XYZ file of N, CA and C in Angstrom:
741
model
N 56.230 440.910 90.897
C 55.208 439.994 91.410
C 54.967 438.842 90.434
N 55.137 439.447 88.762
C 54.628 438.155 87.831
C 56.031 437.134 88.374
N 57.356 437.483 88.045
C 58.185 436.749 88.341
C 58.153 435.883 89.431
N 57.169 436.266 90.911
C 58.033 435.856 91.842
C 56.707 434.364 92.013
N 55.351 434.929 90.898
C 54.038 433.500 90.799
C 54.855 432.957 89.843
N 55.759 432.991 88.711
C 56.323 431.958 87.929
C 57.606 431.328 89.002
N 58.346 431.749 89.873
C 59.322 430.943 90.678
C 57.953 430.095 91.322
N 56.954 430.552 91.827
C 56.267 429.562 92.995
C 56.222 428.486 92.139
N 55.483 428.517 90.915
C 54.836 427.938 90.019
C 55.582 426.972 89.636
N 56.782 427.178 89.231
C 57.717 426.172 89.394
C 58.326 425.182 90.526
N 58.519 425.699 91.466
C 58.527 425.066 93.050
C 57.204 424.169 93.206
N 56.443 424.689 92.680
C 54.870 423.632 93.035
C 55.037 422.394 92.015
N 55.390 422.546 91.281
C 55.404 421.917 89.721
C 56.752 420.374 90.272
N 57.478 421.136 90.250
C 58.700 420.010 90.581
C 58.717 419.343 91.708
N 58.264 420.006 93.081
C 58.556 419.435 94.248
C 57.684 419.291 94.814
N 57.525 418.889 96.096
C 55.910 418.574 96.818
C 56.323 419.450 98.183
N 57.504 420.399 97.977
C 57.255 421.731 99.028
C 56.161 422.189 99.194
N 56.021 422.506 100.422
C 54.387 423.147 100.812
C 54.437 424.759 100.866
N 54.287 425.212 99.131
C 53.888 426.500 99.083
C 52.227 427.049 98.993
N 51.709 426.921 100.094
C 49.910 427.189 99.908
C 50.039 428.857 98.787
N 50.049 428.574 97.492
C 49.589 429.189 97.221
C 48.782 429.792 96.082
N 47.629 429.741 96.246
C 46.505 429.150 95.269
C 46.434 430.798 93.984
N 47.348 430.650 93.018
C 47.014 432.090 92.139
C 46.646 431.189 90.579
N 45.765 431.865 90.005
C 45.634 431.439 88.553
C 46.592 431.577 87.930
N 46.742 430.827 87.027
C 47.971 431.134 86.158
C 47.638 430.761 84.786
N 48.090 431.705 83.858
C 48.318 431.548 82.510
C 49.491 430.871 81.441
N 49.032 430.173 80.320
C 50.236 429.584 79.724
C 51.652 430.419 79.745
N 51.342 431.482 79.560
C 52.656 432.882 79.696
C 53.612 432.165 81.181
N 52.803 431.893 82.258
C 53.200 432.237 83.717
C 54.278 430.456 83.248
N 53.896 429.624 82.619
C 54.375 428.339 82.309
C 55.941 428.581 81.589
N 55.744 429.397 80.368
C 57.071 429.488 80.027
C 57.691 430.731 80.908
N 57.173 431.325 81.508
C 58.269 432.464 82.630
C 58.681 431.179 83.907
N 58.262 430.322 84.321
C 58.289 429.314 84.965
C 59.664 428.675 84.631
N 59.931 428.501 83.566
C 60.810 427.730 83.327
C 62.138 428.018 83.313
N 62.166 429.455 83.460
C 63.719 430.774 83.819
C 64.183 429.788 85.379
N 62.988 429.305 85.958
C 63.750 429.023 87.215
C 63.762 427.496 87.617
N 63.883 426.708 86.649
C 64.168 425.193 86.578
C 65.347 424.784 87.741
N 66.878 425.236 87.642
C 67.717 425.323 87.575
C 67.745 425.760 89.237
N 67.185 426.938 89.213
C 66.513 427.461 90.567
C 66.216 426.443 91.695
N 65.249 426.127 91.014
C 64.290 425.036 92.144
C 65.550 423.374 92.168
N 66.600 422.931 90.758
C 67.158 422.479 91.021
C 68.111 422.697 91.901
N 68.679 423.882 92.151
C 69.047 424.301 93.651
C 68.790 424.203 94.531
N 67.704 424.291 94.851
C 66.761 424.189 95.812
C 67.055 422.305 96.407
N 66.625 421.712 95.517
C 66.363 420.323 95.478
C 67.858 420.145 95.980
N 68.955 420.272 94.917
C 70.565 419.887 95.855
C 70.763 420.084 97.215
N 70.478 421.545 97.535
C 70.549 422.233 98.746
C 69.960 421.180 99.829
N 68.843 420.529 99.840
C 68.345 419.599 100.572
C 68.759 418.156 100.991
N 69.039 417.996 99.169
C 69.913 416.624 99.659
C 70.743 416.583 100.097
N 71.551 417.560 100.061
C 73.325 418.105 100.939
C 72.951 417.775 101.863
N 71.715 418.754 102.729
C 71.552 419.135 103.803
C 71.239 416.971 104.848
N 70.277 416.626 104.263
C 69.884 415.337 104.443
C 71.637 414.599 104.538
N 72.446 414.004 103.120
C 72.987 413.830 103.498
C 74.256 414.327 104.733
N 74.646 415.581 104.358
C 75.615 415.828 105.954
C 74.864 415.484 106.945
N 73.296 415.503 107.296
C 73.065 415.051 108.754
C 73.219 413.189 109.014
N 73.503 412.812 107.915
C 73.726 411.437 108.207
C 74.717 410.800 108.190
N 75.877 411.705 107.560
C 76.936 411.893 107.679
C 77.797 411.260 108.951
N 76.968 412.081 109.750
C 76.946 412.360 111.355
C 77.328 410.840 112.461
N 76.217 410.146 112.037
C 75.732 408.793 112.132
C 77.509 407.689 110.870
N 77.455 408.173 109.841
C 77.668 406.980 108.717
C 77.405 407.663 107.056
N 78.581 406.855 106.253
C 78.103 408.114 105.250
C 77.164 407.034 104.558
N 76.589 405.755 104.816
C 76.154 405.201 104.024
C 74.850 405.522 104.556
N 74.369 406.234 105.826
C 72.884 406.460 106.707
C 72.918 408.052 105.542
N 74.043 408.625 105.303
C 74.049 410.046 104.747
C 73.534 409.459 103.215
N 73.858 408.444 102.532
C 74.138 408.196 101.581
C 72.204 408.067 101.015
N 71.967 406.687 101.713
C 70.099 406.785 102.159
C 69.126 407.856 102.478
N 69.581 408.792 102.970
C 68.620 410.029 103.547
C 68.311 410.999 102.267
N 69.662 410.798 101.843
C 69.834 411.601 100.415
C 68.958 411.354 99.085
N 68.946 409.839 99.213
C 68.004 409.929 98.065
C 66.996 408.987 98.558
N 66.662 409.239 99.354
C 64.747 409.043 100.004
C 64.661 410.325 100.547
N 65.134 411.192 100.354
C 64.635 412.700 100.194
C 64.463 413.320 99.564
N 65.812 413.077 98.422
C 65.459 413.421 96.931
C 64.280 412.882 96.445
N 63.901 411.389 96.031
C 62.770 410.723 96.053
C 61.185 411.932 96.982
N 61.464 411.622 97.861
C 59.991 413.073 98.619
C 60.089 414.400 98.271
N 60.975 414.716 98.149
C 61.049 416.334 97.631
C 60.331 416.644 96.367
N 60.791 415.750 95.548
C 60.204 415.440 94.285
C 59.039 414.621 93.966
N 58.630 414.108 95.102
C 57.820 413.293 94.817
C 57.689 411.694 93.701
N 58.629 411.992 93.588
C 58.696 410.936 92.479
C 58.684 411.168 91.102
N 58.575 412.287 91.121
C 57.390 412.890 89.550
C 58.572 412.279 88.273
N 59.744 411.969 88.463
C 60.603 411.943 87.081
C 60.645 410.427 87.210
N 60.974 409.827 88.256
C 61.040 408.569 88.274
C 59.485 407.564 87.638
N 58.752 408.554 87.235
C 57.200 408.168 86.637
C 57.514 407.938 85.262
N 57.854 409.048 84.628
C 58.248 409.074 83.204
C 59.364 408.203 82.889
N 60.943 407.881 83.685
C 61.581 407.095 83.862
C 61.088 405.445 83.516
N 60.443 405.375 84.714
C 59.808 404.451 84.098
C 58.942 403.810 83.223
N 58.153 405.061 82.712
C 57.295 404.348 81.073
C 58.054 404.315 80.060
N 59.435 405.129 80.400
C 60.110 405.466 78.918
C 60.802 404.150 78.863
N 61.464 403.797 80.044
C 61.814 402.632 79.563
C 61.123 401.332 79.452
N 59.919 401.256 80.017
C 59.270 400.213 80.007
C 58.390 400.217 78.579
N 58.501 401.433 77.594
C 57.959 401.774 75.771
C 58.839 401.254 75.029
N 60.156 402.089 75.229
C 61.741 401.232 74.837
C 62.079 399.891 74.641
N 61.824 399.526 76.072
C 62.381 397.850 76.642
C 61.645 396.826 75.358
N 60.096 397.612 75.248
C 59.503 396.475 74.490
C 59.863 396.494 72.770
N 60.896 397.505 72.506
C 61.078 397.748 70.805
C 59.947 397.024 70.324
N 58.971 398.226 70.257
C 57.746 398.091 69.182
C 57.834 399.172 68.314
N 56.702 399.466 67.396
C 56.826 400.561 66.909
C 56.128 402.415 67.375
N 56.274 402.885 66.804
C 55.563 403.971 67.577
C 54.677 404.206 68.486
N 53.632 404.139 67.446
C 52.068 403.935 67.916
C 52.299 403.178 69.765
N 52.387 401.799 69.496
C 53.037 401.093 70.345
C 53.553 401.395 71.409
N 54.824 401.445 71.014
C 55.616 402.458 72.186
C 54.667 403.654 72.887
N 54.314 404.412 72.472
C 53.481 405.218 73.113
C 52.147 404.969 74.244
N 51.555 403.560 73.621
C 50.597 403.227 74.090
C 51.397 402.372 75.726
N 52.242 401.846 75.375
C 53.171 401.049 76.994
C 53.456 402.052 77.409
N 53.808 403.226 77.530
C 54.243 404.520 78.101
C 52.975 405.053 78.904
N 51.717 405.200 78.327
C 50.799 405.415 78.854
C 49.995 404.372 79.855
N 50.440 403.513 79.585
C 49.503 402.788 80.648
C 50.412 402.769 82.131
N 49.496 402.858 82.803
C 49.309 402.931 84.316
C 50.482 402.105 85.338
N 50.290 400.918 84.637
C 50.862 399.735 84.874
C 52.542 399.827 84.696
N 53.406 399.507 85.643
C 54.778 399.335 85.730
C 55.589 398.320 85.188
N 55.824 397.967 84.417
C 56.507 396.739 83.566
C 57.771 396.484 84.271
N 58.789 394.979 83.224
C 59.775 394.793 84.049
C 61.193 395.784 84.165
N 60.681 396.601 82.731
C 62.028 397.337 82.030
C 61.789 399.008 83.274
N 60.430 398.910 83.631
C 60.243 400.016 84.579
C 60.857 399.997 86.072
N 60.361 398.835 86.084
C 61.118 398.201 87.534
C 62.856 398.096 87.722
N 63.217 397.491 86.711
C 64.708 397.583 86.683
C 65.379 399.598 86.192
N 64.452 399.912 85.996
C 64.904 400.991 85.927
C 65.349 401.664 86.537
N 63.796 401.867 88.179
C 64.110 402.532 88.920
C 65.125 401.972 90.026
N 65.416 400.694 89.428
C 66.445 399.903 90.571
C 68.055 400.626 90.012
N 67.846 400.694 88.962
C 69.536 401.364 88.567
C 69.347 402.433 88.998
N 68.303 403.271 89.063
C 68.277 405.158 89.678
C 68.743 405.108 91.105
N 68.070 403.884 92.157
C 68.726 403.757 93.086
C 69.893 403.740 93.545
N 69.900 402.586 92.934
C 71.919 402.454 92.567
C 72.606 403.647 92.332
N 72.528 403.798 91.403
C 73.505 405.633 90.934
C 73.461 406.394 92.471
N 72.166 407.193 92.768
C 72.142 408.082 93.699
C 72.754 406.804 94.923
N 72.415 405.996 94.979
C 73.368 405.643 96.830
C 74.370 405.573 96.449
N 75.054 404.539 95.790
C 76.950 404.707 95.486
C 77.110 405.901 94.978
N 76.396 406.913 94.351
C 76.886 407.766 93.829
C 77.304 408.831 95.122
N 76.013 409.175 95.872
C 76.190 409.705 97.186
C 77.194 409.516 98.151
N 77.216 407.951 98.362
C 78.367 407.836 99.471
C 79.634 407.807 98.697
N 79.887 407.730 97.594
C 81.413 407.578 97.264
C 81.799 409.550 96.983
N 80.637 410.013 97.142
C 81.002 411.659 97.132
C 81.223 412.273 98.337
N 81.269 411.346 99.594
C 81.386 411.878 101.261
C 82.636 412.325 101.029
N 83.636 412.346 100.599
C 84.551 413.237 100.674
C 84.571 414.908 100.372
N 83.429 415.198 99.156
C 83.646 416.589 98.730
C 81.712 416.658 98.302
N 80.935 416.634 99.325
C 79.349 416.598 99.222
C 78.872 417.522 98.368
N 79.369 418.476 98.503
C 78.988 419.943 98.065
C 78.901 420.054 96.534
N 79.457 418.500 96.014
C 78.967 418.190 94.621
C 77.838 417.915 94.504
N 77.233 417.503 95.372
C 75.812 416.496 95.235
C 74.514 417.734 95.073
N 75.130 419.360 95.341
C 74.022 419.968 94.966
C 74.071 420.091 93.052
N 74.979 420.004 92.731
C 75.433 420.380 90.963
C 74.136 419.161 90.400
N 74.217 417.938 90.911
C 73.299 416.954 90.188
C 71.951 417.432 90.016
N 71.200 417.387 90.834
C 69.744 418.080 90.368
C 69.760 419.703 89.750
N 70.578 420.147 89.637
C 70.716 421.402 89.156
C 71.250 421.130 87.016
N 72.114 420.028 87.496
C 72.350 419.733 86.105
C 71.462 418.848 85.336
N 70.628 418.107 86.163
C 69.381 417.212 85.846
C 68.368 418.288 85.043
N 67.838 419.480 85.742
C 66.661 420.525 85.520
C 66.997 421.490 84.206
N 68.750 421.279 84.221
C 69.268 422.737 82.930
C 69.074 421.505 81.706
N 69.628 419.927 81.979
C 69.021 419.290 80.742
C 67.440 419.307 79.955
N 66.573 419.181 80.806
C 64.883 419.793 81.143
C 65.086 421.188 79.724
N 65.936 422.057 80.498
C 65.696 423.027 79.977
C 66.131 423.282 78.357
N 67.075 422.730 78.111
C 67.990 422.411 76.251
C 66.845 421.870 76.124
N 66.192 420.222 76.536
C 65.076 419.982 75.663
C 64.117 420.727 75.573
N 63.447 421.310 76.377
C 62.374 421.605 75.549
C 62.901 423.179 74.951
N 63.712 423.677 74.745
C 64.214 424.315 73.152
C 64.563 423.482 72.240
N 65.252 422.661 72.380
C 65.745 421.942 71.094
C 64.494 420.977 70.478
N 63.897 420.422 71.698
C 62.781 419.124 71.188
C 61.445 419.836 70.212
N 61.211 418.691 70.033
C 59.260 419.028 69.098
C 58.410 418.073 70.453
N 57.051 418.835 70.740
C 56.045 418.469 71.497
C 55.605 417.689 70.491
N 55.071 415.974 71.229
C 54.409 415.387 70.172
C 52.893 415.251 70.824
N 52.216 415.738 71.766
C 51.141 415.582 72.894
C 50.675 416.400 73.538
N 49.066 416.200 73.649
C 48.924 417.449 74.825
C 49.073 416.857 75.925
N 48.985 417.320 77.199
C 49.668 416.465 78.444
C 50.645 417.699 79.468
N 51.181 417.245 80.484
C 51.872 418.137 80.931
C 52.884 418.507 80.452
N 53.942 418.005 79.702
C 55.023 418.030 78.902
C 54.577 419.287 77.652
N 53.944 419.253 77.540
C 53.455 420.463 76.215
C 53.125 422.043 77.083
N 53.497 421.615 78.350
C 53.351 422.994 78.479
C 54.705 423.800 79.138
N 55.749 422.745 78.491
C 56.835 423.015 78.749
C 57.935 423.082 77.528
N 57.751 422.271 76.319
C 57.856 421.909 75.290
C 57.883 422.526 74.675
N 58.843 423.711 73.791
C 59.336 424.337 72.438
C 58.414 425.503 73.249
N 58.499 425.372 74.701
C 57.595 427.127 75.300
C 58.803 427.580 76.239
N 60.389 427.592 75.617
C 60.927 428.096 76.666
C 62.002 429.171 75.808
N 61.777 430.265 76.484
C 62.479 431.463 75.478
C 64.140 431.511 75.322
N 64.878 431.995 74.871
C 66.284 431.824 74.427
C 66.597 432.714 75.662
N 65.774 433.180 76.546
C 65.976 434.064 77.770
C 66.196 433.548 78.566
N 64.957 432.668 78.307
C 65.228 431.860 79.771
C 65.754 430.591 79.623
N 66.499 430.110 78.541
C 67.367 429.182 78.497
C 69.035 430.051 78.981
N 69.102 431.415 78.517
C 70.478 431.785 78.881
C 71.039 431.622 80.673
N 69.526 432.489 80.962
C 69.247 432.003 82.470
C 69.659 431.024 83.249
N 68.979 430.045 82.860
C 68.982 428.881 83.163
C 71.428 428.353 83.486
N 71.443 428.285 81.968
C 72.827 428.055 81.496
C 73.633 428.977 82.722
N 73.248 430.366 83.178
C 74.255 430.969 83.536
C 74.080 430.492 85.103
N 72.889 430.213 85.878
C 73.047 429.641 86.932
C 73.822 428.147 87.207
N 73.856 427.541 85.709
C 74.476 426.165 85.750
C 75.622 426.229 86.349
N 75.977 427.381 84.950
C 77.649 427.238 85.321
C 78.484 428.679 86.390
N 77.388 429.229 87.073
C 78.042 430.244 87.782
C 78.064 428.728 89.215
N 76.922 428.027 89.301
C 77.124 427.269 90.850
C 78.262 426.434 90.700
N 78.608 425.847 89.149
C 79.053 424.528 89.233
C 80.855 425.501 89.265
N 81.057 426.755 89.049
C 82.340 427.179 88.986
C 82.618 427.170 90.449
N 81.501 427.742 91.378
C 81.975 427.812 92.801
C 82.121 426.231 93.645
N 81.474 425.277 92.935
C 82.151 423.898 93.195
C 83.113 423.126 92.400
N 83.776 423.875 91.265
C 84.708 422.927 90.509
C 85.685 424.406 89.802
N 86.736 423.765 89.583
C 87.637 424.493 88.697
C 86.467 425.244 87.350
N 86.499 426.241 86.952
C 85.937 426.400 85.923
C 86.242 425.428 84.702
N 87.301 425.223 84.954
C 87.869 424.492 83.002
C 86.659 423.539 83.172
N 86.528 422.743 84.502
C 85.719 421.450 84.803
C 84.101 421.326 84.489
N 83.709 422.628 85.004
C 82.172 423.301 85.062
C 81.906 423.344 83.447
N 83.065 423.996 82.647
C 82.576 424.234 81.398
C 82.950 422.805 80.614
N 83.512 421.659 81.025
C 83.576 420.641 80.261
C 82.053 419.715 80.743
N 81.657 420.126 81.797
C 80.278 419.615 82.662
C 79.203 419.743 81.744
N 79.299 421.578 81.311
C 78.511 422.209 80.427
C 78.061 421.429 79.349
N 79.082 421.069 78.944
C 79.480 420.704 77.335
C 78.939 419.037 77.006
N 79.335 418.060 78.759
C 78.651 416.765 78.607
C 77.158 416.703 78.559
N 76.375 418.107 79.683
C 74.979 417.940 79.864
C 74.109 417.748 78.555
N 74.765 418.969 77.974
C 74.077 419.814 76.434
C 74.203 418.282 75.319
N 75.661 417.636 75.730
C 75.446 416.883 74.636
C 74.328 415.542 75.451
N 74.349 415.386 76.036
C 73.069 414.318 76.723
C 71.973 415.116 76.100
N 71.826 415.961 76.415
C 70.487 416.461 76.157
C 70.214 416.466 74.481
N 71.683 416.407 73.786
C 71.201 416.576 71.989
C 71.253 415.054 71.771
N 71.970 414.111 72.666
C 71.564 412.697 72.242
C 70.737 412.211 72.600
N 69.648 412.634 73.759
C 68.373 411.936 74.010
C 67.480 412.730 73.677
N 67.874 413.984 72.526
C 66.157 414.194 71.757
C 66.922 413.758 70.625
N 67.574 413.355 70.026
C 67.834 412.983 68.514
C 66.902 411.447 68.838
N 67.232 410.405 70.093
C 66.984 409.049 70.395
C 65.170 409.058 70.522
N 64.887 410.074 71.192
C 63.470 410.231 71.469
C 62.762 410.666 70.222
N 63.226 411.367 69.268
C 62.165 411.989 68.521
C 62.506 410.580 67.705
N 63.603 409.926 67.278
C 63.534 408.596 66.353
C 62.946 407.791 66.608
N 62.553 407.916 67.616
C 61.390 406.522 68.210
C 59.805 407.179 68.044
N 60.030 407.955 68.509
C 58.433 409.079 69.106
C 58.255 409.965 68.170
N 59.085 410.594 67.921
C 58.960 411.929 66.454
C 58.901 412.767 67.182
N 59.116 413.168 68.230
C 59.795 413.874 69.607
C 59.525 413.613 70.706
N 58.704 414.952 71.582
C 59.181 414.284 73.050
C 57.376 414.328 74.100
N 57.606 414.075 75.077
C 56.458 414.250 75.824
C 56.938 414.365 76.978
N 55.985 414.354 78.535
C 56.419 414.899 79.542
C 57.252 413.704 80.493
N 57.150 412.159 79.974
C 57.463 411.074 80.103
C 59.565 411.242 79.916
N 59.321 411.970 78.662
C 61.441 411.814 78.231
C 61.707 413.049 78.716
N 61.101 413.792 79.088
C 61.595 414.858 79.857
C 62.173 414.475 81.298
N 61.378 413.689 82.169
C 61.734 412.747 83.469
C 62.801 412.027 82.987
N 62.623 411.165 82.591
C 63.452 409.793 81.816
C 65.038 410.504 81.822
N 64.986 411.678 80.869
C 65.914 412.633 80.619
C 66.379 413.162 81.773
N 65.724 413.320 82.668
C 66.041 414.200 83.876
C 66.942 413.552 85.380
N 66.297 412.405 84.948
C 67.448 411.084 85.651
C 68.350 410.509 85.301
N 68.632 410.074 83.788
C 69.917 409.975 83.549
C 70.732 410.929 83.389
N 70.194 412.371 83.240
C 71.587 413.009 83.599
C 72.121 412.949 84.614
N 71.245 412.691 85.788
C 71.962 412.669 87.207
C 72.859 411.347 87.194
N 72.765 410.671 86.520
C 73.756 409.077 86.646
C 74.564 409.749 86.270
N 74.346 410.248 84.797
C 76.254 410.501 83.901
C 76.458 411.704 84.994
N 75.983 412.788 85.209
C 76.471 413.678 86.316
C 77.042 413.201 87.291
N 76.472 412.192 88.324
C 77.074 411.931 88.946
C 78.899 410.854 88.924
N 78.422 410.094 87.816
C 79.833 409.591 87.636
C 81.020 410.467 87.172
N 80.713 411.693 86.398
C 81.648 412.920 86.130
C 82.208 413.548 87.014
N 81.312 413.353 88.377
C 81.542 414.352 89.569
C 82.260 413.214 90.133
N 82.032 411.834 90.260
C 83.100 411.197 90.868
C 84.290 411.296 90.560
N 84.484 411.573 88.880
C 85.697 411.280 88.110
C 86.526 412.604 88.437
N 86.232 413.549 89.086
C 86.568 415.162 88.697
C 86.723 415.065 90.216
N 86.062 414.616 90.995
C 86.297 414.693 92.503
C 87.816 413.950 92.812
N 88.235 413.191 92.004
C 89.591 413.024 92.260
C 90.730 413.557 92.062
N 89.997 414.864 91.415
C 91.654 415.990 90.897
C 91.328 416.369 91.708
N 90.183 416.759 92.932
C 90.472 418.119 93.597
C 90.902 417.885 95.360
């Protein structure tokens, strides 16, 4: 039962699925939460598949749109938030303090705006140039959520905020977890040699954008966790283009 309020807990957390279900939860239930990142990134692929093949139907470029203005609602937006302060803290190379303070404000800058215009970009060309072999397009949010998951083992929390309750709180358990759903889905969509060279690009994204984040920030918050969580889906997705042509 604890397990099955840390899967909800997570499903509520990431997506704007309608699970009514109102249980208290403890910081404990936060890091058992996080065994199923990877999970719920399943979840999330599974949908956009589903979205794109029905548009498929129609056009792969109507498949291509459905896909990520669904991805976009499923999620609500929630990464494309942090996405955009991180780069709109960045864009302005100030110093810390600084940086932190453009991250927090409310307000969408130009480096935010062009941001989420390249996220667009990626997911539609990325989508329609994958109508040949779709069944890649669930690996992206799945490999987006296992990056999520390296940072906050590897990162330092610099904030309280939502990010700290994810932040250096995730056990070597439920990081193995995590890892073995990566690469058990991504073997049943790719050659293994491929899945484990996949492995090997995520992990290193994930050790080059907390080495980049903590040099700016002195680590991380719930802002480069998003930020983080979308560019893996770019480099993911261009890997899956590049790999979709051996098979």
């Amino acid at each position: 039962m604890k397990k099955l309020k840390q899967f909800i807990l997570g499903v509520q957390f990431l997506t704007r699925i309608p699970i009514r279900a109102n249980m208290p939860a403890e910081p404990s239930d936060f890091k058992g939460a996080l065994c199923f990142f990877t999970v719920v990134g399943l979840i999330i692929g599974t949908l956009e598949w589903l979205l794109f093949s029905l548009g498929m139907q129609v056009d792969p470029l109507l498949g291509a749109l459905l896909a990520t203005i669904g991805g976009i609602w499923i999620t609500g937006g929630m990464h494309l938030d942090g996405l955009a302060d991180v780069f709109d803290g960045f864009g302005a190379n100030r110093d810390t303090e600084r940086t932190l303070e453009i991250m927090k404000d409310s307000r969408i800058g130009s480096f935010g705006v062009l941001a989420l215009m390249i996220d667009f970009a990626f997911h539609m060309v990325g989508f329609y140039l994958l109508k040949d072999t779709p069944l890649l397009i669930i690996w992206v949010p799945i490999s987006a959520k296992f990056t999520v998951c390296v940072l906050c083992d590897i990162g330092k929390n610099i904030k309280k905020g939502l990010g700290a309750l994810w932040i250096e709180n995730i056990s070597k358990a439920g990081l193995f977890v995590n890892l073995v759903l990566f690469l058990f889905i991504g073997c049943i969509l790719l050659p293994w040699e491929l899945a484990v060279i996949g492995l090997g690009l995520v992990y290193g994204v994930a050790v080059l954008l907390n080495k980049k984040f903590t040099h700016k920030l002195t680590g991380l918050n719930g802002d480069c966790l998003g930020a983080a969580s979308q560019m893996t889906e770019w480099i993911v997705m261009v890997y899956l283009l590049i790999v979709s042509q051996m098979l």
